[in-house]
XYZ file of C-alpha atoms in Angstrom:
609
model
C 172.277 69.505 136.717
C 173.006 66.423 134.494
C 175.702 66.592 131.957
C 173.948 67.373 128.613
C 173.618 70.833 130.375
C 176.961 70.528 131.809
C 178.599 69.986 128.396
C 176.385 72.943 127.113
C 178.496 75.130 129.472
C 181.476 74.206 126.906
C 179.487 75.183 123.938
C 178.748 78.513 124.599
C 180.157 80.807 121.932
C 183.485 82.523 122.150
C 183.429 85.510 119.423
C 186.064 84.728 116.585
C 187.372 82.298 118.528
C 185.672 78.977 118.089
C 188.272 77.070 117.417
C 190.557 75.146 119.768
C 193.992 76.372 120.510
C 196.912 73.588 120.944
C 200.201 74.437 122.979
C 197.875 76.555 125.306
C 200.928 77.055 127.713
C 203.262 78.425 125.480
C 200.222 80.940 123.758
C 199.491 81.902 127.285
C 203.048 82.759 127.875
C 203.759 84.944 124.663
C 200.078 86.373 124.961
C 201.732 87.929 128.403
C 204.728 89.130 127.021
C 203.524 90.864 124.249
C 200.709 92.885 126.452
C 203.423 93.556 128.873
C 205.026 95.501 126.042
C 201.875 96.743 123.882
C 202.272 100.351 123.400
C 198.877 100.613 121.379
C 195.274 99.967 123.601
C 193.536 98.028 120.629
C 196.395 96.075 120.046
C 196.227 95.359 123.811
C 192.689 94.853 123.943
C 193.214 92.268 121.256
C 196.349 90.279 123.261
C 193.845 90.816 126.499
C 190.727 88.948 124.779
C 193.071 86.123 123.116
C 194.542 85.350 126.635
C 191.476 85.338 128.207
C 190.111 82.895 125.284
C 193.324 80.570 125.774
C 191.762 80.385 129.996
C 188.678 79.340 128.739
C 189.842 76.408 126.441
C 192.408 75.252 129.531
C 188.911 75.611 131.975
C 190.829 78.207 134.258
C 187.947 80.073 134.610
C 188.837 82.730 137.144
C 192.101 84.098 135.083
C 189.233 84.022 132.008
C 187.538 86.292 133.849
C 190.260 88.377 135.762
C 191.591 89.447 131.874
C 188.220 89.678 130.518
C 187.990 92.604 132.903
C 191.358 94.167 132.165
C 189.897 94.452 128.783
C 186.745 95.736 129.405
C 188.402 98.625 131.453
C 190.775 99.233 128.996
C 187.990 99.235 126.087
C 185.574 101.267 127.936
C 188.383 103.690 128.645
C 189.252 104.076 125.074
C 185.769 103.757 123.773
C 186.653 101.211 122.074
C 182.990 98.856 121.243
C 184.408 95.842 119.553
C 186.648 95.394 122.597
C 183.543 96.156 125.233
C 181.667 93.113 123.573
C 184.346 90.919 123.633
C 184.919 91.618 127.727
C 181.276 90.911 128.093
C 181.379 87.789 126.248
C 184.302 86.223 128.141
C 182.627 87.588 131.747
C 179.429 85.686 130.466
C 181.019 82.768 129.772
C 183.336 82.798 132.835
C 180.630 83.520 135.030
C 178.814 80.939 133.258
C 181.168 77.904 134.137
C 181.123 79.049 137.415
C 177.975 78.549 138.216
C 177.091 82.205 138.818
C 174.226 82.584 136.563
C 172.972 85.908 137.463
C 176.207 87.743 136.458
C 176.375 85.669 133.741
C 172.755 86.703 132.031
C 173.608 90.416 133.156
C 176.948 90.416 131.092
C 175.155 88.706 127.926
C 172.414 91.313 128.056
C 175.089 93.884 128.409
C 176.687 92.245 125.177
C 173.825 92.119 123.411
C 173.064 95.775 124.226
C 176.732 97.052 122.894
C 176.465 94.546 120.073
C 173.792 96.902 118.204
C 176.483 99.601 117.701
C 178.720 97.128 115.532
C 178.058 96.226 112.370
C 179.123 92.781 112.698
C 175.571 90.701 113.494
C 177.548 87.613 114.640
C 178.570 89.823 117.684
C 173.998 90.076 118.382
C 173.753 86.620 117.381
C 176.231 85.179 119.597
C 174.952 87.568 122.535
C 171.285 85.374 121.588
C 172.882 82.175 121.481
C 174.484 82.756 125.316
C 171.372 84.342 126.183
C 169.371 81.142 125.189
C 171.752 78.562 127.190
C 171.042 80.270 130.388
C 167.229 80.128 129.863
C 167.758 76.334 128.852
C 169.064 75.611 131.993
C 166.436 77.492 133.889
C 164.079 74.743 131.817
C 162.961 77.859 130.078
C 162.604 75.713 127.069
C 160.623 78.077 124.752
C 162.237 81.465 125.354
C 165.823 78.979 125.231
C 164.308 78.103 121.452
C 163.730 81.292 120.629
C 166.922 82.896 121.247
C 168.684 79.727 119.536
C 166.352 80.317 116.488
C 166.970 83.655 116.481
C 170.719 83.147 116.072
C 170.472 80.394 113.915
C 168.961 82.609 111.298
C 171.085 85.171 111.583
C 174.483 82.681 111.076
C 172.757 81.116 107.929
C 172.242 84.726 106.514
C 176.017 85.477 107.205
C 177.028 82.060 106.126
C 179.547 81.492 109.278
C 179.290 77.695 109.412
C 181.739 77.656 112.341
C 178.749 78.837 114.502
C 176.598 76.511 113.429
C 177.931 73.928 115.341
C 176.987 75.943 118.563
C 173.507 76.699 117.444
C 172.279 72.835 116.775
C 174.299 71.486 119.691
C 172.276 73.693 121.873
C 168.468 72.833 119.746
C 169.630 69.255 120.373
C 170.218 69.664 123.861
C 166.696 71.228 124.296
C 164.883 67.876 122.105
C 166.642 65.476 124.617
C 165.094 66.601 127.382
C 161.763 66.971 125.407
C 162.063 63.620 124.942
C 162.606 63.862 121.588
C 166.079 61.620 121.057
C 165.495 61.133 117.057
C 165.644 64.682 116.172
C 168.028 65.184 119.059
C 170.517 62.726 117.506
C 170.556 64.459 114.088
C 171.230 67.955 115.531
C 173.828 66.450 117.091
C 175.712 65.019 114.118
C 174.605 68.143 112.041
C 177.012 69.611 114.427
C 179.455 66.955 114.484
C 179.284 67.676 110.542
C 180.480 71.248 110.721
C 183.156 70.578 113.277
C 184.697 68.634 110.669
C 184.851 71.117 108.354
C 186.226 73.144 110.796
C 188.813 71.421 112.472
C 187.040 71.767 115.668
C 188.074 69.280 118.233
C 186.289 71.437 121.286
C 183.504 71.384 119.895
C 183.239 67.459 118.682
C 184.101 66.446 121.865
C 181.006 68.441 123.232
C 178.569 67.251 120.072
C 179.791 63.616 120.903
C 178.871 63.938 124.455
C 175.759 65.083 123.512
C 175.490 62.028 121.524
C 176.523 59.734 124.514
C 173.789 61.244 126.919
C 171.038 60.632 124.149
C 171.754 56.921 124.733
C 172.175 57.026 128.083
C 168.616 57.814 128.896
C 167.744 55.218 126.157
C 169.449 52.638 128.093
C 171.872 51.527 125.123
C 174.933 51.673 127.611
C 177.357 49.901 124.680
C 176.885 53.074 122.448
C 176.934 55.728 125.074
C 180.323 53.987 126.221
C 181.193 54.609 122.668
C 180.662 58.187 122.234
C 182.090 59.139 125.603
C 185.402 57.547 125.193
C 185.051 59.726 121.299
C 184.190 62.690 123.713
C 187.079 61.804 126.038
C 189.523 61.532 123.753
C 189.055 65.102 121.956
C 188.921 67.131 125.189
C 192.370 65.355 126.231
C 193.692 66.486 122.885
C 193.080 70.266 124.056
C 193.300 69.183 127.738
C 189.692 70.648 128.490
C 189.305 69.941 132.033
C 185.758 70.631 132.007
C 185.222 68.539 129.161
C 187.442 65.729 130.523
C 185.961 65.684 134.278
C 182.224 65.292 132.522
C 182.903 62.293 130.423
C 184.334 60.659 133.722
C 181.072 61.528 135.115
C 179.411 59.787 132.227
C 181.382 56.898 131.988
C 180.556 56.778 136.157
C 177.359 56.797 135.424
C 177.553 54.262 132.328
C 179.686 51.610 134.479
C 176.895 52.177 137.747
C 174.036 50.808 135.025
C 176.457 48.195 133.843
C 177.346 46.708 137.626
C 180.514 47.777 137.262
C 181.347 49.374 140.360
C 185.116 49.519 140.696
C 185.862 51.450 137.178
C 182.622 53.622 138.004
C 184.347 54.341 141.089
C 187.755 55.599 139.674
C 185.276 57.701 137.203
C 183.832 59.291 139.758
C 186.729 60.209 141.523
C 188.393 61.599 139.243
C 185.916 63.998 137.814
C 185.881 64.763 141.374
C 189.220 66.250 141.717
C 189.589 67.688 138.735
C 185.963 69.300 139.116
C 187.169 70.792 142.345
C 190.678 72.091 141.131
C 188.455 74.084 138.354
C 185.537 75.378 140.395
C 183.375 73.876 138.798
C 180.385 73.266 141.143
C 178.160 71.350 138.396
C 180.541 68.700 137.633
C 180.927 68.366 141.605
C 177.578 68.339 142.478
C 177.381 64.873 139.693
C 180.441 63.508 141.066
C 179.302 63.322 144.764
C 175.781 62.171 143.149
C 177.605 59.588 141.825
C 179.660 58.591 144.591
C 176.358 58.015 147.376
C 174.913 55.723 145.008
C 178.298 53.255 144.601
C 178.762 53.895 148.190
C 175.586 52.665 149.184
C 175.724 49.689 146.492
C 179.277 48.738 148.810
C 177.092 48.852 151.822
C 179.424 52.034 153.213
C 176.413 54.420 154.515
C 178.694 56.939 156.605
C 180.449 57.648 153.281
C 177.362 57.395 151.071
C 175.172 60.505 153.747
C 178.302 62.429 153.589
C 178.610 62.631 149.775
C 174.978 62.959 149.571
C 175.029 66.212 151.802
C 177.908 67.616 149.761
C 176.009 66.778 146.644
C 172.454 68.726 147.567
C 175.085 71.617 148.998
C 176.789 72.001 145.693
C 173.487 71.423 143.977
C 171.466 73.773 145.811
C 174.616 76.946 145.165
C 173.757 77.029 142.167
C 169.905 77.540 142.137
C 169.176 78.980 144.814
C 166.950 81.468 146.097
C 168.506 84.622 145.609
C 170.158 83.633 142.011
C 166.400 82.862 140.994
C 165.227 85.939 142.223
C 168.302 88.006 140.931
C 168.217 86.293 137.101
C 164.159 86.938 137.064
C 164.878 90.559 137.816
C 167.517 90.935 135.184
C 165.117 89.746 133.004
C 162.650 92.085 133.250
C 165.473 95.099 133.950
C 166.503 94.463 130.463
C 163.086 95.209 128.980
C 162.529 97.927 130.719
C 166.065 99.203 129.643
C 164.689 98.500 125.795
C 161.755 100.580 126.451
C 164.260 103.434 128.046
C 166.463 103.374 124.918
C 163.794 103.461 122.524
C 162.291 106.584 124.487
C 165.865 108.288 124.905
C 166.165 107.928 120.887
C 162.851 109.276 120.191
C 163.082 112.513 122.067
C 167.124 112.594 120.590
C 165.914 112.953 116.963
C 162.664 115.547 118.269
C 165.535 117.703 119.610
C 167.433 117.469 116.476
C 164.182 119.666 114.839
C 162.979 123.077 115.104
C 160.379 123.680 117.156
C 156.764 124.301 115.418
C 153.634 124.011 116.683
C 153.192 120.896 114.781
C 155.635 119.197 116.495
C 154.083 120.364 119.731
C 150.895 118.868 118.674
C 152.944 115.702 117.632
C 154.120 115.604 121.455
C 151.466 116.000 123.428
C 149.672 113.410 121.162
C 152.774 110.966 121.775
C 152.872 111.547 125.203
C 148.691 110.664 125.487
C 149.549 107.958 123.905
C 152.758 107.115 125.834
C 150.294 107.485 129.210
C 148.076 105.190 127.886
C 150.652 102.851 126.639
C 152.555 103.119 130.375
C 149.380 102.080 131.922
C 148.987 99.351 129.901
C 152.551 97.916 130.196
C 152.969 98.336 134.195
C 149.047 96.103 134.042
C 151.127 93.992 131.807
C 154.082 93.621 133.815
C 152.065 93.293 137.448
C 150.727 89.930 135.474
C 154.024 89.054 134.340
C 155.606 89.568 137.952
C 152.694 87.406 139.510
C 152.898 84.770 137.312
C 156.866 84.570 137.541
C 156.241 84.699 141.405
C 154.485 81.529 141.003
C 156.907 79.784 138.657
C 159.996 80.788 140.932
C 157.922 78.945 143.936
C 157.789 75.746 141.611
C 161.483 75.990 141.320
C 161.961 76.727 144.834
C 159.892 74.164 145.868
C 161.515 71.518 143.894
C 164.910 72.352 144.823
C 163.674 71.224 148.187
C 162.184 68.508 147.207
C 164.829 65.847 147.459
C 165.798 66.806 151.186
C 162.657 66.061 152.361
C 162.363 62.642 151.009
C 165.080 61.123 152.390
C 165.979 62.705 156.070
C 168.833 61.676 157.992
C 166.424 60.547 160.683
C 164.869 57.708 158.447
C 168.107 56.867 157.113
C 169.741 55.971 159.790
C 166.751 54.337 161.781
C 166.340 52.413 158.504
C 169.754 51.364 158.433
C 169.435 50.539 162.319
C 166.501 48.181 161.638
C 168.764 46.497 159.251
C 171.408 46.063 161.334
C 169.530 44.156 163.837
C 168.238 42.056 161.308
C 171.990 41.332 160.856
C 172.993 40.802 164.684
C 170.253 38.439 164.987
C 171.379 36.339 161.854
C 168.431 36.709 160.043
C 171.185 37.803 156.887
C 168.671 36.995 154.205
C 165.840 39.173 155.338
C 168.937 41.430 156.286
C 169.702 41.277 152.469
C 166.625 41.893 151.010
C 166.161 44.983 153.290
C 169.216 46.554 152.006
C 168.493 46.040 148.373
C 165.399 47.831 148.712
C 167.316 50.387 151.241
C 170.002 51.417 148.119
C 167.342 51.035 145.316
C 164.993 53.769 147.027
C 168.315 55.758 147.395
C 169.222 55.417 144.369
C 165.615 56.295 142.491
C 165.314 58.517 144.580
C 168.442 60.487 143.328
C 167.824 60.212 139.646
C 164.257 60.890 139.668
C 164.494 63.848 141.017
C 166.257 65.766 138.682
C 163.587 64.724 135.943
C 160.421 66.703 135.400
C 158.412 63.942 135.510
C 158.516 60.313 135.741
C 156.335 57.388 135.030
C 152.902 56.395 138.302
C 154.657 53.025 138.124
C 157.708 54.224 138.939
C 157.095 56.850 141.681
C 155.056 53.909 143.188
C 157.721 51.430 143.008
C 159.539 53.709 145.206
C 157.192 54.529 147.517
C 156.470 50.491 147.977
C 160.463 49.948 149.069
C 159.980 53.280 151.371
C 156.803 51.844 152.562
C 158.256 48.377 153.283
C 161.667 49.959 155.221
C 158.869 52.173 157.879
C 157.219 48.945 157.927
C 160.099 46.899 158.693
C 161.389 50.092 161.380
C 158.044 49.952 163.133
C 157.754 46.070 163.622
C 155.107 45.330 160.972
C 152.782 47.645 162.763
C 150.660 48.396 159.532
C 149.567 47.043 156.738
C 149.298 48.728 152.884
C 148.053 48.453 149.400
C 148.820 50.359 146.553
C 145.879 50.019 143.740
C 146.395 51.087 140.227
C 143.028 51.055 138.237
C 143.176 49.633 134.787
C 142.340 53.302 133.268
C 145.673 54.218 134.277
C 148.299 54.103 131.253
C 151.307 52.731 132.168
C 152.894 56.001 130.762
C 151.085 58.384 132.648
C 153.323 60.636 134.391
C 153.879 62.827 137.394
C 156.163 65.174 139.361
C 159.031 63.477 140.977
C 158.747 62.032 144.596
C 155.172 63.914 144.797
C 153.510 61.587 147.029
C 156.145 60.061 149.732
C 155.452 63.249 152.482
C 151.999 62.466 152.542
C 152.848 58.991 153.039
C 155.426 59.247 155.566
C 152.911 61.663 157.569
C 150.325 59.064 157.350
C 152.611 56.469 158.803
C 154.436 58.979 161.178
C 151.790 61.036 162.545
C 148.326 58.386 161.852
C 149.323 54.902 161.887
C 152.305 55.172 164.815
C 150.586 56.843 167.243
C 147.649 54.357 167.032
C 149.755 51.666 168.045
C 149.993 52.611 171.274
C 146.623 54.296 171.536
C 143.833 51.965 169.744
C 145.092 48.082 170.099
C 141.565 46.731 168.668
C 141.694 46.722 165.085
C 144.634 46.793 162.447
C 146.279 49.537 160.901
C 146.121 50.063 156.946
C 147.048 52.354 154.676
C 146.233 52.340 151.194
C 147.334 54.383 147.736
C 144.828 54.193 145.088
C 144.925 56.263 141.420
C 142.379 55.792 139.114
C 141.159 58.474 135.649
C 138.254 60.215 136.862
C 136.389 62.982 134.269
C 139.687 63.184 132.309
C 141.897 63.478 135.670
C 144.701 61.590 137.235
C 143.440 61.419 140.718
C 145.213 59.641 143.512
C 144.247 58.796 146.854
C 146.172 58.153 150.454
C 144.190 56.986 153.326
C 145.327 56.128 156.559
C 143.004 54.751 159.753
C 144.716 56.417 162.552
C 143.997 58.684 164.692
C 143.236 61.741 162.625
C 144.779 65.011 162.648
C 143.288 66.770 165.215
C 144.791 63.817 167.544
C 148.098 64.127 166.184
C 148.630 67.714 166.692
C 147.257 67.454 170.380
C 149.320 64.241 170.919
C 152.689 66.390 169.299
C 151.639 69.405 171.448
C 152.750 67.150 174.441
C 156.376 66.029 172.846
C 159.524 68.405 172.836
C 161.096 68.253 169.668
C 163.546 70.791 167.240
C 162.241 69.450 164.407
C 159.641 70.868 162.417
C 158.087 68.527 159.346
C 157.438 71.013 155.948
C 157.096 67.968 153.891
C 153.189 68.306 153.278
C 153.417 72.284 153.393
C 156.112 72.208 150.719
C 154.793 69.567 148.332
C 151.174 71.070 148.881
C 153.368 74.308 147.408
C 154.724 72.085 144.390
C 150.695 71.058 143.458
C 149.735 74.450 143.397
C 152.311 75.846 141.501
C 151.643 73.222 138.959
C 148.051 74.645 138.481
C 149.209 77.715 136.322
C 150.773 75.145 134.055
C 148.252 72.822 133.973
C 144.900 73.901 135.405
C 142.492 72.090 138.102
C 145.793 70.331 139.813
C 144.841 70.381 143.396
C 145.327 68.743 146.534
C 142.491 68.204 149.129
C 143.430 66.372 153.076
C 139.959 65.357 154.905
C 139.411 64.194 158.144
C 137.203 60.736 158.126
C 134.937 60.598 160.736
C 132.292 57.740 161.385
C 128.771 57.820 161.863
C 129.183 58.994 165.506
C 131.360 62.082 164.484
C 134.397 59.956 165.868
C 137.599 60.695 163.755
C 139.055 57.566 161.966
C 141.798 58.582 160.070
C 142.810 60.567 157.283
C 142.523 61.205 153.341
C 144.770 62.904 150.833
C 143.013 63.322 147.817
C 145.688 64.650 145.029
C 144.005 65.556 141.115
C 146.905 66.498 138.626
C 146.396 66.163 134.614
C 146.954 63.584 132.550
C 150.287 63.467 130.945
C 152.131 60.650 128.911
């Protein structure tokens, strides 16, 4: 994930403890002394929640966690609540930065369950607040709001100001990836407002990095310089490692866009190793993002695959599968553990009453009524579990996504077509082959972390991918790409939709007619025009059709097995319970004779600017 949500790991609330501690080493080393000699368990369980709080500000995330659990032992032991919410808090937020986002939504919910037996509603609001970040970065943007809201409220009723800052930060974060960078900004410096009232340096450095990523997706590199070195300089001041590896990664990034290589190199490398000394597999999955795309500008490719493989393997730890799954499941456990409390504290009070046959009448009335309402909530949740079924394939799906557009096998055949270009001393066509080489790498990179990006620029990928299998396979083919004038120029799409149904056109159409059918050319062509209020976009090929091309594999021995088309076929149909009528449709041409000549991918999605 990008920074914003990176930085939003830093924001997340730490009860009565929002401000940043200085001399962390020699608060860590009293905080120890004086638990080693506590007599009194809420004393301790006091020490045991400031020490874990000092972890957190110094990004040692695991000894966060390892005393947030010697407190919630110790708490639960002496029933002791206020302590129990703390522990759950810190576990959230350790778990959090660690990337483990299942334990960390089960420990919020667990907070925000023991938070209803204190009075204190910052403890509930708080709980929300976490609650909320972990949905943002599971682009739940909606139920994210709604926590945030939630908490929001609740702060402004208790005037605490000092939470504030947390609270707009995170609405901010949500209106920059809207899109929305004008109300984004002024959350941001709302926030920036309040820290300086409070003296809060953690949390300026976050709202300023905030700041720095709004103008780094509007291109205005000068300012977002600007506000990371701000950022930069107020994590050093608490020595935030977290903090401090993610403006390197911006200022990477920032120096990439700028042609600066070398500096965007150090960058990179250092929020590398300081990424990896804290576990923290976000920051690493950036830095190694960051790191294929300079090495492929410096022509290094070995290096460049190798950080791109450790990138998707960081990337893909922490959304995968199972943590999907897991967190969707927690979700709904806690809902049904709502519904369970509610009914425990029902039948509690009934049993506080004498009996009389007007209270058995009140019963068995309640429990008709609790039949019906049963039946009506597992209908309920059998929708609910469908249509999250569907959502979690989107996600799945798109975590795949990137893999499958750029395979080692085209790489380096690519790369080997370029390097004959350079052995026979054609070095300019040589040149212009590689530029196109490290720009598709590189698009293809950024895009896909994006929801969407613009026709024109998913096709201006596609053309240098196009022009690299063309180059591979000896000018074999010919293409077009037609855009008709109904199109906006901001209509938008899913990342990298179109490229497997491309590359099995060329692959599996267009190749094997080479050496089949000698007497007419080979063309592809991409087309996208509006039709009855629907983006639709066509691939045709005039090879030799499908049926061919699984007879002519059926002959070939080969390990590999292609789910580019399966899994972006996935991606199109997922995206019909968001948007109804997307669709794809593949027919086989066939000529007058009933002779197959070729193939069509005919792709509908709405129209979105």
């Amino acid at each position: 994930m990008k920074s914003l949500l990176t930085s939003l790991l830093l924001a997340i609330h730490v009860l009565y403890f929002a401000n940043p501690i200085t001399a962390q080493n020699k608060q860590i080393d009293s905080l120890l002394h004086l638990i080693s000699n506590d007599k009194d368990d809420t004393i301790k369980s006091a020490h045991l929640n400031k020490l874990s709080t000092e972890y957190f500000y110094v990004s040692n995330f695991n000894k966060c966690l390892l005393y947030s659990k010697q407190n919630l032992e110790l708490s639960l032991r002496i029933n002791y609540k206020r302590g129990v919410i703390r522990s759950y808090n810190k576990m959230g937020i350790a778990f959090d930065n660690m990337g483990n986002y299942p334990e960390a939504l089960s420990s919020y919910y667990k907070l925000l369950k023991y938070s209803k037996y204190s009075t204190d509603k910052i403890f509930t609001a708080n709980a929300m607040d976490n609650i909320g970040s972990v949905f943002l970065r599971k682009k739940k943007y909606q139920k994210a709001l709604y926590y945030y809201y939630t908490s929001l409220k609740v702060y402004k009723e208790q005037k605490d100001t000092s939470n504030y800052i947390g609270s707009y930060y995170n609405i901010g974060v949500i209106y920059t990836l809207m899109g929305k960078y004008a109300i984004a900004l002024d959350h941001f410096k709302t926030a920036i407002f309040f820290t300086e009232k409070n003296n809060d340096e953690l949390n300026k450095g976050i709202s300023y990095n905030g700041i720095a990523d709004v103008y780094i997706r509007l291109a205005n590199y000068t300012k977002a310089n600007e506000y990371s070195v701000l950022a930069l300089k107020y994590y050093e001041i608490i020595q935030n490692k977290s903090g401090i590896a993610l403006c390197y990664n911006n200022l990477a990034q920032i120096n990439i866009a700028q042609g600066n290589t070398k500096p965007a190199y150090n960058f990179a490398y250092k929020a590398l190793q300081m990424s990896l000394e804290i576990n923290d597999k976000e920051i690493t999955a950036d830095s190694y993002q960051y790191l294929t795309v300079l090495d492929s500008l410096k022509k290094d490719y070995a290096s460049a695959f190798k950080n791109y493989k450790l990138h998707i393997a960081y990337r893909d730890s922490l959304l995968n599968q199972e943590t999907i799954e897991k967190t969707t499941q927690l979700s709904m456990q806690y809902e049904f553990d709502k519904q369970q409390q509610t009914q425990s504290y029902i039948q509690h009070q009934k049993d506080n009453h004498t009996t009389t046959l007007w209270t058995i009448i009140i019963m068995i009335i309640v429990t008709i009524l609790g039949l019906v309402f049963t039946a009506l909530m597992f209908s309920r949740i059998k929708e609910k579990q469908q249509r999250l079924l569907l959502l979690q394939k989107l996600n799945e799906t798109e975590l795949q996504v990137l893999r499958l557009q750029i395979n080692p096998h085209f790489m380096f055949n690519a790369l080997n077509s370029i390097y004959s270009l350079i052995i026979s001393n054609d070095v300019a066509k040589a040149e212009t082959y590689l530029i196109k080489f490290s720009r598709m790498l590189r698009n293809s990179l950024t895009q896909s972390v994006n929801d969407s990006i613009t026709l024109q620029e998913e096709l201006a990928t596609l053309a240098d991918y196009i022009d690299l299998e063309q180059l591979r396979l000896n000018n074999s083919f010919i293409y077009t790409i037609s855009v008709d004038s109904t199109v906006s120029e901001l209509c938008k799409i899913p990342p990298l939709l179109l490229q497997p149904f491309v590359e099995n056109a060329i692959l599996h159409g267009l190749k094997n007619k080479v050496s089949i059918v000698q007497s007419q050319p080979n063309i592809l062509s991409i087309t996208a025009s509006i039709q009855h209020t629907m983006l639709c976009i066509t691939i045709t090929d005039n090879g030799i059709g499908r049926k061919a091309a699984e007879e002519l594999k059926a002959t070939k021995t080969t390990t590999h097995t292609s789910r580019g088309i399966a899994i972006t076929t996935q991606r199109i149909v997922a995206l019909s319970t968001k948007y109804l009528q997307a669709s794809v449709k593949i027919i086989n041409n066939i000529d007058n004779n009933g002779t197959p000549i070729g193939t069509s991918v005919h792709i509908q999605l709405p129209i979105i600017i």
